[in-house]
Coordinates of C-alpha atoms and ligand atoms in Angstrom, one line a residue:
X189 CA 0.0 0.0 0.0
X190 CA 1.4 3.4 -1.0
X191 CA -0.2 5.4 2.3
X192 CA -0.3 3.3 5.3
X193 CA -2.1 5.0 8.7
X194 CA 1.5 6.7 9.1
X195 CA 1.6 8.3 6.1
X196 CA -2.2 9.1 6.9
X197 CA -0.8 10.6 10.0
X198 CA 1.6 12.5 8.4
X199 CA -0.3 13.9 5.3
X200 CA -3.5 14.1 6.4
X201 CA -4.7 16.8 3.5
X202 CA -3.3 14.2 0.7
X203 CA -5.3 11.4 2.3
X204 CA -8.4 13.7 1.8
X205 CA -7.9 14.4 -1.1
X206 CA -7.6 11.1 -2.0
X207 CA -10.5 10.4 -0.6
X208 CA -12.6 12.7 -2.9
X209 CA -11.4 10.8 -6.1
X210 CA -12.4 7.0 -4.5
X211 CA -15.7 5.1 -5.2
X212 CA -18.9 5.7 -3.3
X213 CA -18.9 3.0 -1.3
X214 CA -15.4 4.0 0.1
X215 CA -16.6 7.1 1.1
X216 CA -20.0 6.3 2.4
X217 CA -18.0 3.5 4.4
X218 CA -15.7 6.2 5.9
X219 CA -18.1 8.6 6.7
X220 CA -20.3 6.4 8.5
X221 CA -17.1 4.6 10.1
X222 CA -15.9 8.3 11.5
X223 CA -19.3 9.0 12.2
X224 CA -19.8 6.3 14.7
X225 CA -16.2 6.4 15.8
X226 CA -17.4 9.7 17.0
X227 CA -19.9 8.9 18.7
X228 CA -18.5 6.2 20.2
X229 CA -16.0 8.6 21.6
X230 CA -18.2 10.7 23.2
X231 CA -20.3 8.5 24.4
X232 CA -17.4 6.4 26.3
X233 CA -16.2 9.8 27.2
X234 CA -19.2 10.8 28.5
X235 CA -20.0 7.5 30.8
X236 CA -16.6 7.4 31.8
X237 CA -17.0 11.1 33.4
X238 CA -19.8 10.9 34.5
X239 CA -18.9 7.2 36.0
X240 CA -15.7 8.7 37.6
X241 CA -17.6 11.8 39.1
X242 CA -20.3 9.7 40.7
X243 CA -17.7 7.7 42.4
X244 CA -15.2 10.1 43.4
X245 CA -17.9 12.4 44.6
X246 CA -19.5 9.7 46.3
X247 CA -16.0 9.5 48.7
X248 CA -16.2 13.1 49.4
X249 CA -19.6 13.2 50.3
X250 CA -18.5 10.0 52.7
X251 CA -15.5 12.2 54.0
X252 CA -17.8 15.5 54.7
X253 CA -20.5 13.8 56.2
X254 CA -17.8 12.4 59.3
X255 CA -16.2 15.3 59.4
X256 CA -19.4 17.3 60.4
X257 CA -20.4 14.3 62.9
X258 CA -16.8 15.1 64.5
X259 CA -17.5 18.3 64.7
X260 CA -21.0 17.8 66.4
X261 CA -19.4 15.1 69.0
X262 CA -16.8 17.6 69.8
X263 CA -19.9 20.2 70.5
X264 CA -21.5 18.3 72.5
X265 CA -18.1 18.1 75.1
X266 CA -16.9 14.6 74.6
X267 CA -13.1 15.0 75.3
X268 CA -10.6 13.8 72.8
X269 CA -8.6 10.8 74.2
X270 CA -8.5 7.4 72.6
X271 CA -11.9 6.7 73.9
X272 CA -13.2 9.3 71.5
X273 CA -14.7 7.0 68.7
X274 CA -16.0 4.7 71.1
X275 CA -19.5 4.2 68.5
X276 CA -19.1 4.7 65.2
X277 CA -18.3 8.1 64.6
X278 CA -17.1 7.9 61.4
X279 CA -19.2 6.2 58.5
X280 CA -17.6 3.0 57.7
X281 CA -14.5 3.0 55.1
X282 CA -13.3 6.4 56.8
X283 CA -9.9 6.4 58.8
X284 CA -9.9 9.4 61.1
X285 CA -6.6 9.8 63.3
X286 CA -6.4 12.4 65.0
X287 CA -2.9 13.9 66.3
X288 CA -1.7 16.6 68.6
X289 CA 0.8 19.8 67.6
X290 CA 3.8 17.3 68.6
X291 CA 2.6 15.0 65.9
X292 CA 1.7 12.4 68.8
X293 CA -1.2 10.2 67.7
X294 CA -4.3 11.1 70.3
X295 CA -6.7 8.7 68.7
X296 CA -7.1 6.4 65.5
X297 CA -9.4 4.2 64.6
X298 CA -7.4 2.1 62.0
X299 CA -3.7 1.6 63.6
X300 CA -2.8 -0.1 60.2
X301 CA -2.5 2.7 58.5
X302 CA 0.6 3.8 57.4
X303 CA 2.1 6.5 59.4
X304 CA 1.6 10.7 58.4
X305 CA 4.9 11.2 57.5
X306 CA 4.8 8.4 54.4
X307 CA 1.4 9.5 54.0
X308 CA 2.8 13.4 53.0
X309 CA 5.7 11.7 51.3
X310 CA 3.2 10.4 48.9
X311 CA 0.9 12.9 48.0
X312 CA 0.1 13.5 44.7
X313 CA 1.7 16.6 43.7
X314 CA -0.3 17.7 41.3
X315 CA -3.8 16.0 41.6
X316 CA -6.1 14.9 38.6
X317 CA -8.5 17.1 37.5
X318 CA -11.6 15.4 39.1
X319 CA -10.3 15.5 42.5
X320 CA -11.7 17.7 45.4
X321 CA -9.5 21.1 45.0
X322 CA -10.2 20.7 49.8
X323 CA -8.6 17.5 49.8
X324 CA -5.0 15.0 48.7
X325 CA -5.2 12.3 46.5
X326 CA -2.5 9.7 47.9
X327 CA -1.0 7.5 46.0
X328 CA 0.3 4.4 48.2
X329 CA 1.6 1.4 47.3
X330 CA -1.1 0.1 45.2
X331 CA -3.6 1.8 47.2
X332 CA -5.1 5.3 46.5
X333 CA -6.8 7.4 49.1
X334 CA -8.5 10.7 50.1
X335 CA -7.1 12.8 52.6
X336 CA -9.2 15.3 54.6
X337 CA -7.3 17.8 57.0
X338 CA -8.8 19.9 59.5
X339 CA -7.4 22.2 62.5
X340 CA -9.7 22.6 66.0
X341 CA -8.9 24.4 68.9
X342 CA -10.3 22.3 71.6
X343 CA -10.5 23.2 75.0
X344 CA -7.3 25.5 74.5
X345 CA -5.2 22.8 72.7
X346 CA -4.6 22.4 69.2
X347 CA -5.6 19.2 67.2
X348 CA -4.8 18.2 63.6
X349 CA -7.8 15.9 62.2
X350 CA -6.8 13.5 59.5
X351 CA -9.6 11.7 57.7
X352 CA -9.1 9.5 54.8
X353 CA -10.9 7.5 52.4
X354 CA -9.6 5.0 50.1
X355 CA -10.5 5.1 46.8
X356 CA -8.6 2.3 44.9
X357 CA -11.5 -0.1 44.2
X358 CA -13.5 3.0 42.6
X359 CA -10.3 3.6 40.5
X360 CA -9.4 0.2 39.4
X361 CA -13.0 -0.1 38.6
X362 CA -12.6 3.2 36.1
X363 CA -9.5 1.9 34.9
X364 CA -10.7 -1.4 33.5
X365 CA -13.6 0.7 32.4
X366 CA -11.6 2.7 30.5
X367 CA -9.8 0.0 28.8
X368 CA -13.6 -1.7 28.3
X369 CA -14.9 1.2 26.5
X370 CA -11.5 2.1 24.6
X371 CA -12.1 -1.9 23.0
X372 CA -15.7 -1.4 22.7
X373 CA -15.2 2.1 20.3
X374 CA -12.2 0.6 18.2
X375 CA -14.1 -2.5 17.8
X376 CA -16.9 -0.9 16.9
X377 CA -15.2 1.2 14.5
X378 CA -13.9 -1.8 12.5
X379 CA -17.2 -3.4 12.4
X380 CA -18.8 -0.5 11.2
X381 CA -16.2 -0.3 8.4
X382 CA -16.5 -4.1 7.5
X383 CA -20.6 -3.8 7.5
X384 CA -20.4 0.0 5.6
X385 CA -17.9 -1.6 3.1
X386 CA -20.3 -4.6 2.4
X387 CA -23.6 -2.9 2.9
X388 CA -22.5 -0.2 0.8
X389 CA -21.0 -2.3 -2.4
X390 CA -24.1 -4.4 -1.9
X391 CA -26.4 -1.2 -2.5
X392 CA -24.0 0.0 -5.3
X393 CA -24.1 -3.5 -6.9
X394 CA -26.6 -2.2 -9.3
X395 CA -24.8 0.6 -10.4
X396 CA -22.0 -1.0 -11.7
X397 CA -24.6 -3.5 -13.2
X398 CA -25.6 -0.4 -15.1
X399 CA -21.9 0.8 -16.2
X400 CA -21.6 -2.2 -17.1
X401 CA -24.6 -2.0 -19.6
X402 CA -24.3 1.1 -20.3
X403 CA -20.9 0.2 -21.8
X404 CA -21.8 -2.2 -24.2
X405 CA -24.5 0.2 -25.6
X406 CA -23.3 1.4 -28.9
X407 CA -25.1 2.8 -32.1
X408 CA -25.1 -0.3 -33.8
X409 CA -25.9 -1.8 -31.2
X410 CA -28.9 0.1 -29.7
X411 CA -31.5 -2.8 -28.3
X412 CA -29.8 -3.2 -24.8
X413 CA -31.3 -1.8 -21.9
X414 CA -30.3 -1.4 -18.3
X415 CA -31.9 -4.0 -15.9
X416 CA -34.3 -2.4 -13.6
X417 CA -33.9 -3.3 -10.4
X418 CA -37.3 -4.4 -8.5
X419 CA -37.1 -2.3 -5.7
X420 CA -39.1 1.4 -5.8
X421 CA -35.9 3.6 -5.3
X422 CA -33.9 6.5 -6.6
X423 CA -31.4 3.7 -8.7
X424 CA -34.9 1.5 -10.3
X425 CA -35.6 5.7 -11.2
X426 CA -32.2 5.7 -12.8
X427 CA -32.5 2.9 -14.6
X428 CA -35.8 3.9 -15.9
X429 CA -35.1 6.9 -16.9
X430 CA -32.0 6.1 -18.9
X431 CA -34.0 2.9 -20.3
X432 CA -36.3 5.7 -21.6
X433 CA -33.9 8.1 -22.8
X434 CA -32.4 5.3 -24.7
X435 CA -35.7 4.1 -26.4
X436 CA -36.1 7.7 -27.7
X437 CA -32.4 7.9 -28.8
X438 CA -33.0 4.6 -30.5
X439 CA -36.3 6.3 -31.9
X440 CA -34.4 8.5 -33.7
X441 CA -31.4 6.9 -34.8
X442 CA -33.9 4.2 -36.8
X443 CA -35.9 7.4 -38.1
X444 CA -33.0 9.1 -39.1
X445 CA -31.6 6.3 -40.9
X446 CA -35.1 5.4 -42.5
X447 CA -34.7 9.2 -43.7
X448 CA -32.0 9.2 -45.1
X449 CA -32.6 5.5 -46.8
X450 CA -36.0 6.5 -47.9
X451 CA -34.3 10.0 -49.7
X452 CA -31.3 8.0 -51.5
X453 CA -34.5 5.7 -52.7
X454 CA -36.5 9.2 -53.7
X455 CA -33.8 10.3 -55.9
X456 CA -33.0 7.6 -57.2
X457 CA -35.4 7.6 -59.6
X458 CA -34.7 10.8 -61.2
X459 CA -31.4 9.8 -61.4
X460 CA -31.9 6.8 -63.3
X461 CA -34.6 8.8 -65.6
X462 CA -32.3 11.3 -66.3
X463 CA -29.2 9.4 -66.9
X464 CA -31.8 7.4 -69.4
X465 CA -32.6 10.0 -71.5
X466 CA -29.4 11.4 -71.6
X467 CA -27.8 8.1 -73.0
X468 CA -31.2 8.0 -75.5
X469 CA -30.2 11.9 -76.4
X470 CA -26.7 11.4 -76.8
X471 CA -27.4 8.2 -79.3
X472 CA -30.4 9.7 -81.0
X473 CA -30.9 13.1 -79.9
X474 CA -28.7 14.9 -82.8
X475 CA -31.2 12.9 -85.6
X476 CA -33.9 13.0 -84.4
X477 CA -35.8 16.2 -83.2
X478 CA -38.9 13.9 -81.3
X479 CA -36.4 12.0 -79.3
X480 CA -34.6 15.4 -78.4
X481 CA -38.1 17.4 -77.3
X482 CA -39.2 14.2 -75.5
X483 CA -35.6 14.0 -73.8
X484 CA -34.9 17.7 -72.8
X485 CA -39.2 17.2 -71.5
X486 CA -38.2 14.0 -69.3
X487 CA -35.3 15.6 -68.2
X488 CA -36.5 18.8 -67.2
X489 CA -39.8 17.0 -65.5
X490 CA -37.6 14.7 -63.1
X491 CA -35.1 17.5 -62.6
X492 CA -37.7 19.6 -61.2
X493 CA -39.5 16.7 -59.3
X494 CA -35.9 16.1 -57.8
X495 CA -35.8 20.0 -56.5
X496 CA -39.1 20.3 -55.2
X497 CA -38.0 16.5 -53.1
X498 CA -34.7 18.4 -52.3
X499 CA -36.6 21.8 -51.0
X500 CA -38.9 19.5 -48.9
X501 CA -36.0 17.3 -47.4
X502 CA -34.3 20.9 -46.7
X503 CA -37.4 22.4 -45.1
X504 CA -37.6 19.1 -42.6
X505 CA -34.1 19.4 -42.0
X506 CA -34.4 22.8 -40.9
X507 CA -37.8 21.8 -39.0
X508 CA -35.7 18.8 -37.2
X509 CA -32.8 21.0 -36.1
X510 CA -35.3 23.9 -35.2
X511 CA -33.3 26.0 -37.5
X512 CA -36.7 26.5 -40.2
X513 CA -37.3 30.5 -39.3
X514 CA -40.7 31.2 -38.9
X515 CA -42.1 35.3 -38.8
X516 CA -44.9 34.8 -37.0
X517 CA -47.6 38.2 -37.7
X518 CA -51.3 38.3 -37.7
X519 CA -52.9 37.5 -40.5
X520 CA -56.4 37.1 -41.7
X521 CA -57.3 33.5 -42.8
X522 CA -60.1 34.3 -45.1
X523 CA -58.0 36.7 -47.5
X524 CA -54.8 33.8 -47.4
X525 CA -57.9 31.5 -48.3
X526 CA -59.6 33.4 -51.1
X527 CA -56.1 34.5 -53.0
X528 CA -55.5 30.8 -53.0
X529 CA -58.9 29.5 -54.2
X530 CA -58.5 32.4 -56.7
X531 CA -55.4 31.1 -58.2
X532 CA -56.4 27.6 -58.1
X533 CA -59.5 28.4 -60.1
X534 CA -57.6 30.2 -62.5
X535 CA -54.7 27.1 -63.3
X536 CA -57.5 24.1 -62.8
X537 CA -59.2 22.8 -65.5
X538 CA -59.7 19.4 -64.6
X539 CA -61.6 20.0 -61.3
X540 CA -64.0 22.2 -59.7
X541 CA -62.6 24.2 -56.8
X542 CA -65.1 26.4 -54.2
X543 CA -65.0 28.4 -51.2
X544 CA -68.3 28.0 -49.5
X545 CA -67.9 30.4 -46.8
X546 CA -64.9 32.0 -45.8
X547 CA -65.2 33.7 -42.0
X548 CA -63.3 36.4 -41.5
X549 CA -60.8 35.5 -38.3
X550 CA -57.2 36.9 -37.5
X551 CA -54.4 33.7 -36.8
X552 CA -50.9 34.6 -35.4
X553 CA -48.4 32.8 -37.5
X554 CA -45.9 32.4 -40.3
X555 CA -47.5 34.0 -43.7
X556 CA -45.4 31.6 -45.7
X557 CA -45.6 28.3 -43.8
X558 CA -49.3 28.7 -43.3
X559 CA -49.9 29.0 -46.9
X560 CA -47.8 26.2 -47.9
X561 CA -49.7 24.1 -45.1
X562 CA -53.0 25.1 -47.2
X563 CA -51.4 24.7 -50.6
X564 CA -49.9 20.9 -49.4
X565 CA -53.5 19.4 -48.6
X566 CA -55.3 21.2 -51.6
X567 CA -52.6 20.1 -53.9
X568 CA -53.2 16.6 -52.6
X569 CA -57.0 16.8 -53.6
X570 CA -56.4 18.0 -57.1
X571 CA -53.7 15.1 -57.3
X572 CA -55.9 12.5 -56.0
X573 CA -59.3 13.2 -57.2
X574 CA -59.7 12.3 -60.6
X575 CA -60.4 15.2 -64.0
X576 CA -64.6 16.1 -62.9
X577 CA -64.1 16.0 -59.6
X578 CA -65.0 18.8 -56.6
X579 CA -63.1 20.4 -54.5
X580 CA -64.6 22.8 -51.7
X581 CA -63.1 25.0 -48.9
X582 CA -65.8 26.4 -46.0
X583 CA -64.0 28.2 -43.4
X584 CA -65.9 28.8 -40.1
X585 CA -65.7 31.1 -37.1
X586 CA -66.1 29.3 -34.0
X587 CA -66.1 30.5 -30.5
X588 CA -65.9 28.1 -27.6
X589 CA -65.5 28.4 -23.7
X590 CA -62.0 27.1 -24.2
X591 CA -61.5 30.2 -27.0
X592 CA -62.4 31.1 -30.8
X593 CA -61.3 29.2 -33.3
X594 CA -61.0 28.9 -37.0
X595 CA -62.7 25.4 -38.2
X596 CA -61.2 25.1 -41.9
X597 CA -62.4 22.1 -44.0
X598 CA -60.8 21.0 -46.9
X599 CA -63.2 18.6 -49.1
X600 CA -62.3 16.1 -52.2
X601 CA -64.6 13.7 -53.8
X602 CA -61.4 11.9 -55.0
X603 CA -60.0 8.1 -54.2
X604 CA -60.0 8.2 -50.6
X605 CA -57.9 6.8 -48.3
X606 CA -58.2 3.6 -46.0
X607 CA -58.9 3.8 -42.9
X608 CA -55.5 1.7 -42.0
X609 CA -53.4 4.3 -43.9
X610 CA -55.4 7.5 -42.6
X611 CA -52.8 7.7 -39.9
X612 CA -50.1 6.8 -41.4
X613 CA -50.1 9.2 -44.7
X614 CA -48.8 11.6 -42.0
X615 CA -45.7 9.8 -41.9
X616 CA -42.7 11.1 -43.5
X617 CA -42.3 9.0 -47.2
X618 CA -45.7 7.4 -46.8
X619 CA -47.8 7.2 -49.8
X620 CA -50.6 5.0 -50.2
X621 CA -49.7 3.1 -53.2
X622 CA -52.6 2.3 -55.1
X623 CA -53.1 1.0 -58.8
X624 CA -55.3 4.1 -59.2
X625 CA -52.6 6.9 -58.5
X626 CA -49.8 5.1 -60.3
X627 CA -52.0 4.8 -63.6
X628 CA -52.8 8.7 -63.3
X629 CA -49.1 8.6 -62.9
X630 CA -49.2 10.9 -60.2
X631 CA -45.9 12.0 -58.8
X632 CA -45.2 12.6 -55.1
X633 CA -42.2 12.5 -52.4
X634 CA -44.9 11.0 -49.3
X635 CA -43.7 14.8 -47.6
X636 CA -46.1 16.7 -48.2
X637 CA -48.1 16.2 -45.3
X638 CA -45.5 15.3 -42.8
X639 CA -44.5 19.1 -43.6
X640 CA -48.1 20.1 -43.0
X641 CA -48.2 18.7 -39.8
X642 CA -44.8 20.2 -38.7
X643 CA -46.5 23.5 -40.0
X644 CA -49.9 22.9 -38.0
X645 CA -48.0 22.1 -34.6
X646 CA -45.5 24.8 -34.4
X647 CA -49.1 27.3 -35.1
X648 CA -51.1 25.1 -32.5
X649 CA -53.8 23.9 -35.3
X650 CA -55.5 20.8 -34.6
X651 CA -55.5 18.2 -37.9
X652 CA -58.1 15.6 -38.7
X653 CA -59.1 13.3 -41.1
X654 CA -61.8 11.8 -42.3
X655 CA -61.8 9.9 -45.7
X656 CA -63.4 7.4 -47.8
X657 CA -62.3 4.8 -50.3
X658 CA -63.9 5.7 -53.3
X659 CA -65.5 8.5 -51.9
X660 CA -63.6 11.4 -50.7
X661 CA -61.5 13.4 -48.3
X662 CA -61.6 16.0 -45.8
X663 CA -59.3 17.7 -44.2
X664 CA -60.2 19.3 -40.6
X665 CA -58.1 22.0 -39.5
X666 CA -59.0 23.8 -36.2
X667 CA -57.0 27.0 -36.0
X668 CA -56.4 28.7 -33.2
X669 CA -57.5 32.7 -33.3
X670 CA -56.5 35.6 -31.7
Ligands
ADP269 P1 -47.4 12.9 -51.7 O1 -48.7 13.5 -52.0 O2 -46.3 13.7 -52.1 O3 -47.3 11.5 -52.0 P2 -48.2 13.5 -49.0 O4 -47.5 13.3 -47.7 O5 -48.8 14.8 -49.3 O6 -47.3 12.9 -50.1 O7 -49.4 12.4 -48.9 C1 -49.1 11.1 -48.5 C2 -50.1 10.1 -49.1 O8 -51.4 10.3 -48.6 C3 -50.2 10.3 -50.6 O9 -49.3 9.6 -51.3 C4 -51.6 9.8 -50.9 O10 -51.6 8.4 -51.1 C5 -52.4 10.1 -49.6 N1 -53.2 11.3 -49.7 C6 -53.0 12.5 -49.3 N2 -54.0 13.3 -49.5 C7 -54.9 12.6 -50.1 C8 -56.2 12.9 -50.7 N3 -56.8 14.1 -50.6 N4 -56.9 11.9 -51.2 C9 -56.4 10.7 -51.3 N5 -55.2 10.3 -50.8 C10 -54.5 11.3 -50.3

């Protein structure tokens, strides 16, 4: 090991700082072990004090209360001779000797004890901190003791009263204490460590489940998903969450590449027709003035379907990346709706196009996109409704409690559409690919209403459809006024 508890010891900031780059489960385990390692502390601090009070004051108290009974005895006359403690008058455990000014013993009640003068040889010099400040600690042999002193002048002669009290029990006791506790708190610590260190990589277990995962999840390889773990908790959250971030990140990758598969297919066609008639023209072109007309007409016709597919793939770019611009003004829907009906009517011969009723009602939005939202789903009626057909616009003011609105419907007798594709014509490259539209030899990109939705949304209009085969479309759009 690089740093040991000395080197701990000794850079105590580096070990910290350590620290603050190791796993979770490290420092969880560390806090909680200091934590407790505290608290053991204090609390072995505590009981020991307070152990070692109780006791020691509980000698003093012993001491004070025979010294006051001596002091009573002597009031009430009894002379001091060796008949003086004749009952019991000290409590039990104290020594009281009493001496004259020569130092000549005048009474005792313990003659084992050892004599003053090795008492005062052995006095503590500097007593501990709990001790009485009024009275000795003595330290003796193995024994420790209590030493009260008190001076009387009885009767006209001076007497020195010695009262002690041993104490050694009491401070064996709070020494093995000590050394109880001191085990207790280190042991403690380490089993806090070992139980943090296992408890902790237990509850972290999952985590690294999920690096692991989380590792192996590449682009290609997008399917995987984190196991959740069964338990309600902040990680089954995690686990969740990232689960669902990937199934939208997976969402669109596969649209993006379907995109970008589905355009290479778009153009393709073009391409092909182009290069066709370009191989036809350079064999035949120069003789023949048909082939040339009917080349440069091909040509032209696929290179401008190829740049209308281009400006719609560009405008859903620009929508995807947010980057499309949109001037958003107020703008009156029924004069957007009659200067396109007017132009429609003028360039249609095949079909019939009306506006029924045309409300007037201001919108806030994009001039531009809203008109190529309107243009995109009348286009597609003219396309799919075949040369006699009708084609009607009514525009409607509504006002409801939840606000007033603009319900605009756009009506086709045309082809229809299934009910399984109604939903799915939204989609980007759907088109509904019938024998009907492919013998009219109608062109499309399947864009044209994915941009109209994208258009609708960012204005907050409302689209629905309803359609039948054979029959007819409508278009419902609920449009939001000011
Ligand atoms: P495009 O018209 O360029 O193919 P759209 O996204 O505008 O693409 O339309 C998707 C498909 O929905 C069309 O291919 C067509 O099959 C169907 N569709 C849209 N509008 C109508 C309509 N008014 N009547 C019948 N089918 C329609």
């Amino acid at each position: 090991m690089q740093f040991g508890i000395k080197a701990w010891l000794r850079h105590p900031r580096l070990m910290f700082a350590r620290l603050r780059y190791a796993q979770i489960s490290t420092k969880i385990t560390c806090f909680y072990a200091a934590v407790l390692l505290l608290v053991l502390i204090l609390t072995s601090v505590l009981t020991g004090l307070g152990v070692f009070f109780s006791f020691y004051h509980q000698a003093e108290v012993e001491l004070e209360m025979s010294m006051n009974h001596v002091l009573d005895v002597m009031e009430q006359g009894r002379s001091i001779d060796m008949d003086f403690g004749r009952d019991d008058i000290v409590l039990p455990g104290v020594v009281l000797r009493i001496t004259d000014t020569t130092g000549q013993i005048v009474f005792e009640n313990d003659s084992h004890f050892p004599p003053l003068r090795r008492i005062e040889e052995n006095t503590v010099k500097n007593p501990p901190f709990w001790a009485n400040k009024n009275m000795r600690v003595v330290q003796f042999r193995n024994a420790t003791f209590y030493h009260a002193r008190m001076d009387v002048d009885y009767r006209g002669k001076i007497y020195q009263m010695h009262f002690f009290k041993t104490i050694t029990a009491e401070k064996h006791f709070l020494e093995t204490l000590q050394k109880i506790l001191f085990l207790m708190t280190i042991l403690g610590f380490l089993l806090a460590l070992l139980a943090g260190f296992f408890v902790s990589r237990k509850i972290l277990q999952p985590i690294r489940d999920m690096i692991v995962t989380a590792r192996k999840i590449e682009v290609e390889k997008m399917d995987r998903r984190l196991m959740v773990p069964p338990a309600r908790d902040e990680l089954m959250e995690l686990a969740e969450t990232f689960n669902h971030m990937l199934d939208r990140l997976e969402g669109g990758f596969k649209q993006q590449q379907r995109f970008v598969s589905d355009a290479s297919h778009e153009l393709r066609t073009p391409v092909t027709v182009i290069l066709g008639y370009s191989d036809l023209l350079s064999r035949w072109g120069r003789e023949d003035a048909e082939v040339l007309d009917e080349g440069i007409a091909a040509i032209r016709s696929e290179a401008e379907n190829m740049q209308q597919l281009i400006e719609k793939l560009l405008f859903l770019a620009r929508a995807d990346q947010k980057r499309q611009v949109l001037h958003k003004e107020n703008i009156e829907i029924s004069e957007v709706l009659a200067d396109i009906i007017k132009k429609m009517q003028l360039v249609t011969k095949e079909h019939t196009v009306e506006l029924l009723q045309n409300d007037d009602g201001l919108m806030y939005g994009d001039l531009v996109t809203v008109r190529q939202m309107f243009r995109i789903f009348l286009d597609n009626s003219q396309k799919y409704t075949p040369a006699g057909g009708r084609i009607t616009v009514t525009s409607r003011y509504v006002a409801e409690p939840q606000g007033k609105f603009m319900q605009v419907d756009l009506s086709d007798d045309g082809i229809g559409i299934a009910p399984e594709d109604q939903k799915k014509v939204f989609e980007r490259f759907y088109r509904v690919d019938t024998s009907r539209t492919k013998a009219k030899g109608v062109s499309g990109t399947g864009l044209g209403l994915s941009i109209a939705s994208w258009i609708a949304e960012q204005h907050g209009i409302e689209i629905s459809m309803s359609s039948e085969l054979g029959k007819g479309t409508t278009i419902h759009l609920r449009i939001p006024l000011i």
